[in-house]
Amino acid sequence: MDRQLSIRMQTTEDCLYVAIDRMQMNRAIMNLIENSMKFKKDDEPLTILLDVYRDGSSIILRIVDNGQGIPKKQLPYVFDRFYRGEEARTTDTGGSGLGLAIVQQIIEKHGGNVQIQSEQMTGTIVSITLEEV
């Protein structure tokens, strides 16, 4: 498998502060990056953007990729434990269906929330919202 990958981080702010458990937040972000890598398109390099910005009293972290995307009918279930979707998201990708459930659990323990938007063959955007300190 060709693992061409580009990861970029951007922010327009000088300093943004949130109260987090660094180990747990690292696990959540790595789960999201690993999902992007598992479900990249075969015919183009994977690009991942980590976009961090302030929205009122909240800090938003968006993880944006140009991967395979998720079918609209599957989006309501992607945070469910053990959910792997259909053909493209089966055990041959090496997943247990826990990655996004773990992400959601970690973010909610931090008092935040996580949302997902996706379009097939265009990519996925995961938005994590946390309160600024």
Coordinates of C-alpha atoms in Angstrom, one line a residue:
M1 CA 0.0 0.0 0.0
D2 CA 1.3 3.4 -0.9
R3 CA 1.4 5.5 2.2
Q4 CA 2.0 9.0 0.7
L5 CA 0.9 11.3 3.5
S6 CA 0.9 15.1 4.1
I7 CA -0.1 16.4 7.5
R8 CA -0.4 20.2 8.0
M9 CA -1.4 22.2 11.1
Q10 CA -2.8 25.7 10.9
T11 CA -4.1 28.3 13.3
T12 CA -4.6 32.1 13.1
E13 CA -4.2 32.5 16.9
D14 CA -1.1 33.1 18.9
C15 CA -2.2 31.2 22.0
L16 CA -5.2 28.9 22.6
Y17 CA -5.6 27.1 25.9
V18 CA -7.8 24.2 26.9
A19 CA -7.6 21.9 29.9
I20 CA -6.9 18.4 28.7
D21 CA -5.3 15.1 29.6
R22 CA -2.5 15.1 27.0
M23 CA -2.3 11.3 26.8
Q24 CA -6.0 10.9 26.2
M25 CA -6.2 13.7 23.7
N26 CA -3.2 12.3 21.9
R27 CA -5.0 9.0 21.7
A28 CA -8.1 10.6 20.3
I29 CA -6.2 12.5 17.6
M30 CA -4.1 9.5 16.7
N31 CA -7.3 7.4 16.3
L32 CA -8.6 10.0 13.9
I33 CA -5.4 10.2 11.9
E34 CA -5.2 6.4 11.8
N35 CA -8.7 6.2 10.5
S36 CA -7.8 8.7 7.7
M37 CA -4.9 6.5 6.8
K38 CA -7.0 3.3 6.7
F39 CA -9.6 4.9 4.5
K40 CA -7.4 6.9 2.1
K41 CA -8.1 6.8 -1.6
D42 CA -6.0 4.3 -3.5
D43 CA -5.2 6.7 -6.3
E44 CA -4.1 9.9 -4.6
P45 CA -1.8 10.9 -1.7
L46 CA -3.6 11.5 1.7
T47 CA -3.7 15.0 3.0
I48 CA -4.7 15.7 6.6
L49 CA -5.2 19.3 7.9
L50 CA -5.4 20.0 11.6
D51 CA -7.1 23.4 11.9
V52 CA -7.4 25.0 15.3
Y53 CA -9.4 28.2 16.0
R54 CA -11.4 30.1 18.5
D55 CA -15.2 30.3 18.2
G56 CA -16.5 32.5 21.1
S57 CA -15.5 30.8 24.3
S58 CA -14.7 27.5 22.6
I59 CA -11.7 26.1 20.8
I60 CA -12.4 24.1 17.7
L61 CA -10.0 21.4 16.4
R62 CA -10.9 20.2 12.9
I63 CA -9.3 17.2 11.4
V64 CA -9.9 17.4 7.6
D65 CA -8.9 14.6 5.2
N66 CA -9.3 13.9 1.5
G67 CA -10.0 10.2 2.0
Q68 CA -12.8 7.9 0.8
G69 CA -15.4 9.6 2.9
I70 CA -18.3 7.9 4.7
P71 CA -21.7 7.2 3.1
K72 CA -24.4 9.5 4.5
K73 CA -26.5 6.6 5.7
Q74 CA -23.6 5.4 7.9
L75 CA -22.8 8.8 9.5
P76 CA -25.4 8.5 12.3
Y77 CA -23.7 5.3 13.5
V78 CA -20.0 6.0 13.2
F79 CA -19.6 6.8 17.0
D80 CA -21.4 3.5 18.0
R81 CA -19.1 0.9 19.6
F82 CA -18.1 -1.9 17.2
Y83 CA -19.7 -0.2 14.2
R84 CA -17.6 -0.8 11.0
G85 CA -20.1 0.1 8.2
E86 CA -20.3 -1.9 5.0
E87 CA -17.9 -3.5 2.6
A88 CA -15.1 -0.9 2.7
R89 CA -15.1 -0.8 6.5
T90 CA -14.8 -4.4 7.5
T91 CA -12.2 -6.4 9.5
D92 CA -9.8 -6.4 6.5
T93 CA -8.9 -2.8 7.4
G94 CA -7.7 -4.1 10.8
G95 CA -10.3 -2.1 12.8
S96 CA -12.5 -3.2 15.7
G97 CA -15.1 -0.5 15.3
L98 CA -14.0 1.2 18.5
G99 CA -11.8 4.0 17.3
L100 CA -14.5 6.7 16.9
A101 CA -16.4 5.5 20.0
I102 CA -13.2 6.0 22.0
V103 CA -12.7 9.5 20.4
Q104 CA -16.2 10.5 21.4
Q105 CA -15.7 9.1 25.0
I106 CA -12.4 11.0 25.5
I107 CA -13.8 14.3 24.1
E108 CA -17.0 14.1 26.2
K109 CA -14.9 13.3 29.4
H110 CA -13.2 16.7 28.6
G111 CA -16.6 18.4 28.6
G112 CA -16.5 18.8 24.8
N113 CA -18.3 17.4 21.8
V114 CA -17.3 15.8 18.5
Q115 CA -19.1 16.0 15.2
I116 CA -18.4 14.4 11.8
Q117 CA -19.2 15.5 8.3
S118 CA -18.3 13.4 5.3
E119 CA -18.8 13.1 1.6
Q120 CA -17.9 10.0 -0.3
M121 CA -14.8 10.3 -2.4
T122 CA -14.3 13.9 -1.2
G123 CA -13.2 13.3 2.5
T124 CA -14.2 13.7 6.1
I125 CA -14.1 16.5 8.6
V126 CA -14.1 15.7 12.3
S127 CA -14.7 18.8 14.6
I128 CA -13.8 18.7 18.2
T129 CA -15.1 21.5 20.4
L130 CA -13.6 22.2 23.8
E131 CA -14.1 25.1 26.2
E132 CA -11.2 27.6 26.3
V133 CA -9.6 28.2 29.7

